Amino acid sequence: MDEDAALGATWRDDEPYRFLRDLCELDDRMAGHDGEARAAGLVADAFHDAGVRNVERESFPLTVWTRGQTTLRVTDPVERAFEGVALPYSPSGSVAGPLVDVGHGTHEEIERADLDGAIALARTDSPDDGRFVHRMETFGHAVDAGAEAFLFRNHVDGQLPPTGSLRFDEPASAPGVGVSKESGAWLAEYADRDGRVALDVDASTTDGDSEYVHGVLGPANADREVVVLAHFDAHDVGEGALDNGCGIAVVVALASALGRLDDADALDARVRVAGLGAEEVGLRGGYALADALDLEDVHAVVNVDGAGRHRDLVAMTHESDDLEAVVDAVAEDVDHPVQVDADPHPWSDHWPFLRERVPAVQLHSDSGEPGRGWGHTAADTFDKTDSRIVREHAMLATLLVRAIAGRDVGRVDETSLEDAMVDQDFDAGMRAAGIWPADWERE
């Protein structure tokens, strides 16, 4: 089957969307939990059915976090309870103290606040100046400033407490809880009135493991390979349909498309497809896969995290002019716009590869709204997905992977990468999260 026929078959293939449905039916795909292990089995079966060779499931150690009950009460100026969900790696604990609103939780806002012995309240969205502020940055700076606990208020309507990790693969130093936009508005009101709150969090950590699933397509003896990956774990508050069920469904559809090509010589490099666990709790699957591969042989990485959700495809090219040129060429060839964002970031599974100078593109999609939308909430459900978008993005990703396999793509310049991270103030957030590379520390 030639490329056009393979893409046509992809457009009519219902299996990737059925895979997405089956994934969303699983209970609790939280890293290290039983649902995540069952998801790994679904990914392995889907890869086998797509014609992927040498499919293997590999385990790696993980600090498994489990959420218990959370109680949040305003104690002054009124007595009032609010719903909250503990954030991953929050420790158990009981805290009471003054409530302090730190806005978007930038370093500057936190420096202006008196957080000694307080409970910090921060928004999930970032300031209008465009700089992305990660929750771990806000949490880390708030705790360093003396906060005893952290409340993370959603900016999306619908009584949806958000979740998201406070640390990567280790317990945090203070409790953290997500609250809805509506509850957050009340809490901000009480903070303005010098309010006080009491917080009780029950959570636990145990030693366990997670998995990644991988296999290959294309020429077996090629001296280089393109790695195409997506994470299949999800936060346990929802179904993880958008984050990142759609992404791993796109990879399954891409694998099927590549598997339909007539012979291995249809690809100019070996293609390794991978489904990763434990992304949401610290990119642990990405690190495990990167550690297992000879990165000298990895030509480029395509990280499908966010594609398949919304119509407009976004390609984050992470300081690689060569990858940006490939994306532009594919978009022009098929007359389909693809938005390019060249700025690098460390918050998805491409990072363990990019950190080692492997060029990487992340395929995302643009909803037109700020923030992650339904992601990391109970509203991230199968009904929000669209099979047409999954198929369309899979076809574009297939063309992109074939193009990358046949092009020269240079290694990322480490100094330029570091400078770009500093220019975006990511170094502050990464230091607060404990993930800034030690060899990037400057005099």
Coordinates of C-alpha atoms in Angstrom, one line a residue:
M1 CA 0.0 0.0 0.0
D2 CA 1.4 3.4 -0.9
E3 CA 1.3 6.5 1.3
D4 CA -1.9 8.0 -0.1
A5 CA -3.7 4.6 0.2
A6 CA -2.4 4.2 3.8
L7 CA -3.6 7.7 4.7
G8 CA -7.0 7.0 3.2
A9 CA -7.3 3.8 5.2
T10 CA -6.4 5.8 8.3
W11 CA -9.2 8.2 7.7
R12 CA -11.7 5.2 7.6
D13 CA -10.1 3.3 10.5
D14 CA -12.3 3.1 13.6
E15 CA -9.9 1.1 15.7
P16 CA -7.9 4.0 17.2
Y17 CA -11.0 5.7 18.4
R18 CA -12.3 2.4 19.9
F19 CA -9.0 2.1 21.6
L20 CA -9.5 5.6 23.1
R21 CA -13.0 4.6 24.3
D22 CA -11.6 1.4 25.9
L23 CA -8.9 3.5 27.6
C24 CA -11.4 5.9 29.0
E25 CA -13.5 3.1 30.5
L26 CA -10.7 2.1 32.8
D27 CA -10.9 3.1 36.4
D28 CA -8.0 5.2 37.7
R29 CA -5.1 5.4 35.3
M30 CA -3.0 7.1 38.0
A31 CA 0.7 6.2 37.8
G32 CA 1.4 2.9 39.6
H33 CA -2.3 2.0 40.0
D34 CA -4.0 -1.0 38.5
G35 CA -5.8 1.0 35.8
E36 CA -2.5 2.2 34.4
A37 CA -1.2 -1.3 34.2
R38 CA -4.4 -2.3 32.3
A39 CA -3.8 0.7 30.0
A40 CA -0.3 -0.6 29.2
G41 CA -1.9 -3.9 28.1
L42 CA -4.3 -2.0 25.8
V43 CA -1.4 -0.1 24.3
A44 CA 0.6 -3.3 23.7
D45 CA -2.4 -5.0 22.0
A46 CA -3.0 -2.0 19.8
F47 CA 0.6 -1.9 18.7
H48 CA 0.5 -5.6 17.9
D49 CA -2.6 -5.1 15.8
A50 CA -1.0 -2.2 14.0
G51 CA 1.9 -4.5 12.9
V52 CA 4.5 -3.1 15.2
R53 CA 7.4 -5.5 15.7
N54 CA 9.1 -6.6 19.0
V55 CA 6.4 -5.1 21.2
E56 CA 7.6 -5.2 24.8
R57 CA 6.3 -3.9 28.2
E58 CA 9.1 -2.7 30.5
S59 CA 8.6 -1.8 34.1
F60 CA 10.5 0.8 36.2
P61 CA 10.4 1.8 39.9
L62 CA 8.1 4.5 41.0
T63 CA 6.9 6.2 44.2
V64 CA 3.2 5.5 44.0
W65 CA 1.0 8.2 45.5
T66 CA -2.7 7.5 46.5
R67 CA -5.2 10.2 47.3
G68 CA -7.4 9.9 50.4
Q69 CA -10.0 12.3 51.8
T70 CA -9.5 16.1 52.0
T71 CA -11.4 18.5 54.3
L72 CA -11.2 22.2 53.8
R73 CA -13.0 24.7 56.1
V74 CA -13.0 28.5 56.4
T75 CA -13.0 29.2 60.1
D76 CA -13.0 33.0 60.1
P77 CA -14.8 35.3 59.4
V78 CA -17.4 32.5 58.9
E79 CA -17.6 28.8 59.4
R80 CA -17.9 27.2 55.9
A81 CA -16.7 24.0 54.2
F82 CA -15.4 23.8 50.6
E83 CA -14.6 20.8 48.3
G84 CA -11.0 20.2 47.6
V85 CA -8.8 17.4 46.1
A86 CA -5.3 16.7 47.3
L87 CA -2.6 17.3 44.7
P88 CA -0.3 14.4 43.8
Y89 CA 2.6 13.9 46.3
S90 CA 0.9 16.1 48.8
P91 CA 1.7 14.6 52.2
S92 CA -1.0 13.9 54.8
G93 CA -1.4 16.7 57.4
S94 CA -3.6 19.1 59.3
V95 CA -2.9 22.8 58.9
A96 CA -4.6 25.9 60.1
G97 CA -3.7 29.5 59.5
P98 CA -4.4 32.8 57.7
L99 CA -5.3 32.6 54.0
V100 CA -3.2 34.7 51.7
D101 CA -4.1 35.2 48.0
V102 CA -1.0 35.3 45.8
G103 CA -2.7 35.8 42.5
H104 CA -1.1 33.9 39.7
G105 CA 1.6 32.8 42.1
T106 CA 4.6 34.4 40.3
H107 CA 7.8 34.8 42.2
E108 CA 7.2 38.6 42.4
E109 CA 3.7 38.1 43.9
I110 CA 4.9 35.7 46.4
E111 CA 7.8 38.0 47.5
R112 CA 5.2 40.7 48.1
A113 CA 3.0 38.5 50.3
D114 CA 3.4 37.6 54.0
L115 CA 3.3 33.8 53.8
D116 CA 5.0 33.0 57.1
G117 CA 2.7 30.4 58.7
A118 CA 0.0 31.0 56.1
I119 CA -2.0 29.0 53.5
A120 CA -1.3 30.3 50.0
L121 CA -4.0 30.6 47.4
A122 CA -2.9 30.7 43.7
R123 CA -4.7 30.6 40.3
T124 CA -4.2 27.9 37.7
D125 CA -3.8 30.3 34.8
S126 CA -0.7 32.4 34.0
P127 CA -0.4 36.2 33.8
D128 CA -1.4 38.1 30.6
D129 CA 2.2 38.8 29.8
G130 CA 2.4 35.3 28.4
R131 CA 4.9 33.7 30.7
F132 CA 3.8 30.3 31.7
V133 CA 3.8 29.7 35.5
H134 CA 3.8 26.1 36.5
R135 CA 2.1 25.0 39.8
M136 CA 5.3 23.5 41.0
E137 CA 7.0 26.8 40.7
T138 CA 4.3 28.6 42.7
F139 CA 4.2 25.8 45.3
G140 CA 8.0 25.7 45.7
H141 CA 8.3 29.5 46.1
A142 CA 5.3 29.7 48.5
V143 CA 6.8 27.0 50.7
D144 CA 10.2 28.7 50.6
A145 CA 8.5 31.9 51.7
G146 CA 7.0 30.1 54.8
A147 CA 3.6 28.9 53.6
E148 CA 2.3 25.9 55.6
A149 CA 0.0 24.7 52.8
F150 CA -1.1 25.5 49.2
L151 CA -4.5 25.9 47.5
F152 CA -4.7 25.8 43.7
R153 CA -7.8 27.5 42.4
N154 CA -9.1 26.7 38.9
H155 CA -9.8 29.4 36.3
V156 CA -12.4 27.2 34.4
D157 CA -16.1 27.3 35.2
G158 CA -18.0 24.2 36.4
Q159 CA -17.2 23.4 40.0
L160 CA -14.0 21.5 38.9
P161 CA -11.2 21.2 41.5
P162 CA -8.0 20.8 39.5
T163 CA -5.2 18.4 40.2
G164 CA -1.5 18.2 39.2
S165 CA 1.7 17.1 40.9
L166 CA 3.5 19.2 43.5
R167 CA 6.7 17.3 43.1
F168 CA 8.2 14.7 40.8
D169 CA 8.2 11.1 42.2
E170 CA 8.7 12.2 45.8
P171 CA 6.5 13.5 48.7
A172 CA 6.2 17.3 48.8
S173 CA 7.1 19.3 51.9
A174 CA 3.6 20.7 52.6
P175 CA 0.0 19.8 51.8
G176 CA -1.5 21.0 48.5
V177 CA -5.1 21.0 47.4
G178 CA -7.0 21.9 44.3
V179 CA -10.3 23.9 44.5
S180 CA -12.8 24.9 41.9
K181 CA -13.0 28.4 40.3
E182 CA -16.2 29.0 42.2
S183 CA -14.8 27.9 45.6
G184 CA -11.6 29.9 44.8
A185 CA -13.6 33.1 44.3
W186 CA -15.1 32.7 47.8
L187 CA -11.7 31.9 49.2
A188 CA -10.2 35.0 47.6
E189 CA -13.0 37.0 49.1
Y190 CA -12.2 35.6 52.5
A191 CA -8.5 36.2 52.0
D192 CA -9.4 39.9 51.5
R193 CA -11.2 39.8 54.8
D194 CA -8.2 38.4 56.7
G195 CA -9.8 35.0 56.7
R196 CA -8.4 31.8 58.2
V197 CA -8.8 28.2 57.0
A198 CA -8.3 24.7 58.4
L199 CA -7.1 21.9 56.1
D200 CA -6.9 18.2 56.6
V201 CA -5.3 15.9 53.9
D202 CA -5.1 12.2 53.9
A203 CA -2.7 10.6 51.3
S204 CA -0.1 7.9 51.2
T205 CA 3.0 6.9 49.2
T206 CA 4.3 3.3 48.6
D207 CA 7.1 1.7 46.6
G208 CA 5.7 0.4 43.3
D209 CA 6.3 0.6 39.6
S210 CA 5.0 1.9 36.3
E211 CA 5.5 0.7 32.7
Y212 CA 6.3 1.8 29.2
V213 CA 5.4 -0.1 26.0
H214 CA 7.5 0.1 22.8
G215 CA 8.2 -1.6 19.5
V216 CA 9.5 -0.8 16.1
L217 CA 8.4 -0.2 12.5
G218 CA 10.5 0.2 9.3
P219 CA 14.0 -1.0 8.5
A220 CA 15.3 -3.2 11.2
N221 CA 19.0 -2.5 10.5
A222 CA 18.8 1.3 10.1
D223 CA 21.5 3.2 11.9
R224 CA 19.1 5.7 13.3
E225 CA 15.6 5.9 14.6
V226 CA 12.8 8.3 15.1
V227 CA 11.1 7.9 18.5
V228 CA 7.3 8.6 18.6
L229 CA 5.9 8.6 22.0
A230 CA 2.8 9.5 24.1
H231 CA 1.8 9.0 27.7
F232 CA -1.2 6.9 28.6
D233 CA -1.4 7.6 32.4
A234 CA -3.9 10.1 33.7
H235 CA -5.0 11.8 36.9
D236 CA -7.5 9.7 38.8
V237 CA -10.1 12.5 39.1
G238 CA -11.2 12.0 35.5
E239 CA -11.0 9.7 32.5
G240 CA -7.9 11.3 31.0
A241 CA -9.6 11.4 27.6
L242 CA -8.0 14.7 26.4
D243 CA -4.9 14.4 28.6
N244 CA -3.6 12.2 27.1
G245 CA -6.0 9.6 25.7
C246 CA -6.2 11.4 22.5
G247 CA -2.5 11.6 22.2
I248 CA -1.8 7.9 22.6
A249 CA -4.8 7.2 20.2
V250 CA -3.0 9.4 17.6
V251 CA 0.2 7.3 18.1
V252 CA -1.8 4.1 17.7
A253 CA -3.4 5.4 14.5
L254 CA 0.1 6.6 13.2
A255 CA 1.5 3.1 13.9
S256 CA -1.3 1.5 11.9
A257 CA -0.7 3.9 9.0
L258 CA 3.0 3.2 9.0
G259 CA 2.3 -0.5 9.3
R260 CA 0.2 -0.4 6.1
L261 CA 3.1 0.8 3.9
D262 CA 4.3 -1.9 1.5
D263 CA 7.7 -2.6 3.0
A264 CA 10.3 -1.5 5.5
D265 CA 12.1 0.6 2.8
A266 CA 9.1 3.0 2.8
L267 CA 10.8 4.6 5.8
D268 CA 14.2 6.2 5.8
A269 CA 14.8 5.4 9.4
R270 CA 13.5 2.9 12.0
V271 CA 10.5 4.3 13.9
R272 CA 10.1 3.3 17.5
V273 CA 6.6 3.9 18.8
A274 CA 6.1 4.0 22.6
G275 CA 3.4 4.5 25.1
L276 CA 4.6 5.8 28.5
G277 CA 3.3 5.6 32.0
A278 CA 3.9 8.1 34.9
E279 CA 4.2 11.3 32.8
E280 CA 1.8 13.1 35.1
V281 CA 4.0 12.5 38.2
G282 CA 7.3 13.5 36.8
L283 CA 8.0 12.2 33.3
R284 CA 9.2 9.0 34.7
G285 CA 8.3 6.9 31.7
G286 CA 10.1 9.3 29.4
Y287 CA 13.2 9.1 31.6
A288 CA 13.0 5.3 31.7
L289 CA 12.8 5.0 27.9
A290 CA 15.6 7.6 27.4
D291 CA 17.8 5.6 29.8
A292 CA 17.1 2.4 27.9
L293 CA 18.0 3.7 24.4
D294 CA 21.3 4.6 22.9
L295 CA 20.6 8.2 22.3
E296 CA 23.3 8.5 19.7
D297 CA 21.1 6.4 17.5
V298 CA 17.9 8.6 18.2
H299 CA 17.6 10.9 15.2
A300 CA 14.6 12.9 16.7
V301 CA 11.7 12.5 19.1
V302 CA 8.1 13.2 18.3
N303 CA 6.1 13.6 21.5
V304 CA 2.4 13.4 21.0
D305 CA 1.1 15.2 24.1
G306 CA -2.0 17.3 23.4
A307 CA -2.6 16.4 19.8
G308 CA -6.0 15.0 18.8
R309 CA -7.9 17.2 21.2
H310 CA -8.7 20.4 19.3
R311 CA -8.8 21.1 15.5
D312 CA -5.7 23.4 15.2
L313 CA -2.5 21.4 15.5
V314 CA 0.5 23.0 17.2
A315 CA 4.1 21.9 16.8
M316 CA 6.5 22.9 19.6
T317 CA 9.9 22.6 18.0
H318 CA 12.1 23.3 21.1
E319 CA 14.9 25.4 19.5
S320 CA 15.4 23.1 16.5
D321 CA 15.4 25.1 13.2
D322 CA 15.6 21.9 11.3
L323 CA 12.4 20.5 12.8
E324 CA 10.6 23.8 12.3
A325 CA 11.5 23.6 8.6
V326 CA 10.2 20.1 8.3
V327 CA 6.9 21.1 10.0
D328 CA 6.5 24.1 7.7
A329 CA 7.2 21.9 4.6
V330 CA 4.7 19.3 5.6
A331 CA 2.0 21.9 6.3
E332 CA 2.6 23.6 3.0
D333 CA 2.6 20.4 1.1
V334 CA -0.8 19.3 2.3
D335 CA -2.2 22.8 2.6
H336 CA -3.0 22.4 6.2
P337 CA -1.9 25.1 8.7
V338 CA 0.2 24.0 11.6
Q339 CA 1.1 26.6 14.3
V340 CA 4.8 26.5 15.2
D341 CA 6.0 27.4 18.7
A342 CA 9.8 27.3 18.8
D343 CA 10.2 28.0 22.5
P344 CA 11.4 25.0 24.6
H345 CA 9.8 23.8 27.8
P346 CA 10.5 20.9 30.2
W347 CA 7.0 19.8 31.2
S348 CA 6.4 16.7 29.0
D349 CA 8.1 13.5 28.0
H350 CA 10.3 15.0 25.3
W351 CA 12.4 16.6 28.1
P352 CA 14.6 13.6 29.0
F353 CA 15.7 13.5 25.3
L354 CA 15.9 17.2 24.7
R355 CA 18.0 17.6 27.8
E356 CA 20.6 15.3 26.1
R357 CA 20.4 17.5 22.9
V358 CA 18.2 15.2 20.9
P359 CA 15.9 17.3 18.7
A360 CA 12.3 17.0 19.7
V361 CA 8.9 18.2 18.5
Q362 CA 5.8 18.1 20.7
L363 CA 2.5 17.8 18.9
H364 CA -0.2 19.7 20.8
S365 CA -3.4 21.5 19.8
D366 CA -4.9 24.9 20.4
S367 CA -8.3 25.3 21.9
G368 CA -8.2 29.1 21.7
E369 CA -8.6 29.4 25.4
P370 CA -5.8 29.9 28.0
G371 CA -4.7 27.1 30.3
R372 CA -5.4 23.4 30.1
G373 CA -9.2 23.6 29.9
W374 CA -10.9 20.4 31.0
G375 CA -7.5 18.7 31.7
H376 CA -6.6 17.6 35.2
T377 CA -10.3 17.8 36.3
A378 CA -13.3 15.4 36.5
A379 CA -14.6 16.9 33.2
D380 CA -11.8 15.3 31.1
T381 CA -14.1 12.7 29.7
F382 CA -14.6 10.7 26.5
D383 CA -17.6 12.8 25.4
K384 CA -15.2 15.8 24.9
T385 CA -13.3 13.9 22.1
D386 CA -13.8 13.9 18.4
S387 CA -12.8 10.9 16.2
R388 CA -12.3 13.2 13.2
I389 CA -9.6 15.2 15.0
V390 CA -7.8 12.1 16.2
R391 CA -7.7 10.7 12.6
E392 CA -6.7 14.1 11.1
H393 CA -3.9 14.6 13.5
A394 CA -2.7 11.0 13.1
M395 CA -2.5 11.6 9.3
L396 CA -0.5 14.8 9.8
A397 CA 1.8 13.1 12.4
T398 CA 2.4 10.2 10.0
L399 CA 3.5 12.6 7.2
L400 CA 5.7 14.5 9.7
V401 CA 7.4 11.3 11.0
R402 CA 8.1 10.2 7.4
A403 CA 9.6 13.6 6.6
I404 CA 11.7 13.7 9.7
A405 CA 13.0 10.2 9.0
G406 CA 14.3 11.4 5.6
R407 CA 15.8 14.7 6.6
D408 CA 19.1 15.8 8.3
V409 CA 18.2 17.1 11.7
G410 CA 21.0 18.6 13.8
R411 CA 21.5 18.2 17.5
V412 CA 20.2 21.0 19.7
D413 CA 22.8 23.5 20.9
E414 CA 22.9 23.1 24.7
T415 CA 23.9 26.8 25.3
S416 CA 21.0 28.1 23.2
L417 CA 18.6 25.7 24.9
E418 CA 19.8 26.8 28.4
D419 CA 19.6 30.5 27.3
A420 CA 16.0 30.0 26.0
M421 CA 14.9 28.4 29.2
V422 CA 16.4 31.2 31.2
D423 CA 14.8 33.9 28.9
Q424 CA 11.4 32.4 29.7
D425 CA 12.2 32.3 33.4
F426 CA 11.8 28.5 33.5
D427 CA 14.9 28.2 35.6
A428 CA 13.0 29.7 38.6
G429 CA 10.2 27.1 38.3
M430 CA 12.5 24.2 37.6
R431 CA 14.7 25.1 40.6
A432 CA 11.6 25.3 42.8
A433 CA 10.6 21.9 41.5
G434 CA 14.0 20.5 41.9
I435 CA 14.6 19.6 38.2
W436 CA 17.0 22.3 37.0
P437 CA 20.1 20.5 35.6
A438 CA 23.0 20.7 38.0
D439 CA 25.5 21.4 35.2
W440 CA 23.5 24.4 34.1
E441 CA 24.1 26.3 37.3
R442 CA 25.8 29.6 36.5
E443 CA 28.5 31.4 38.5

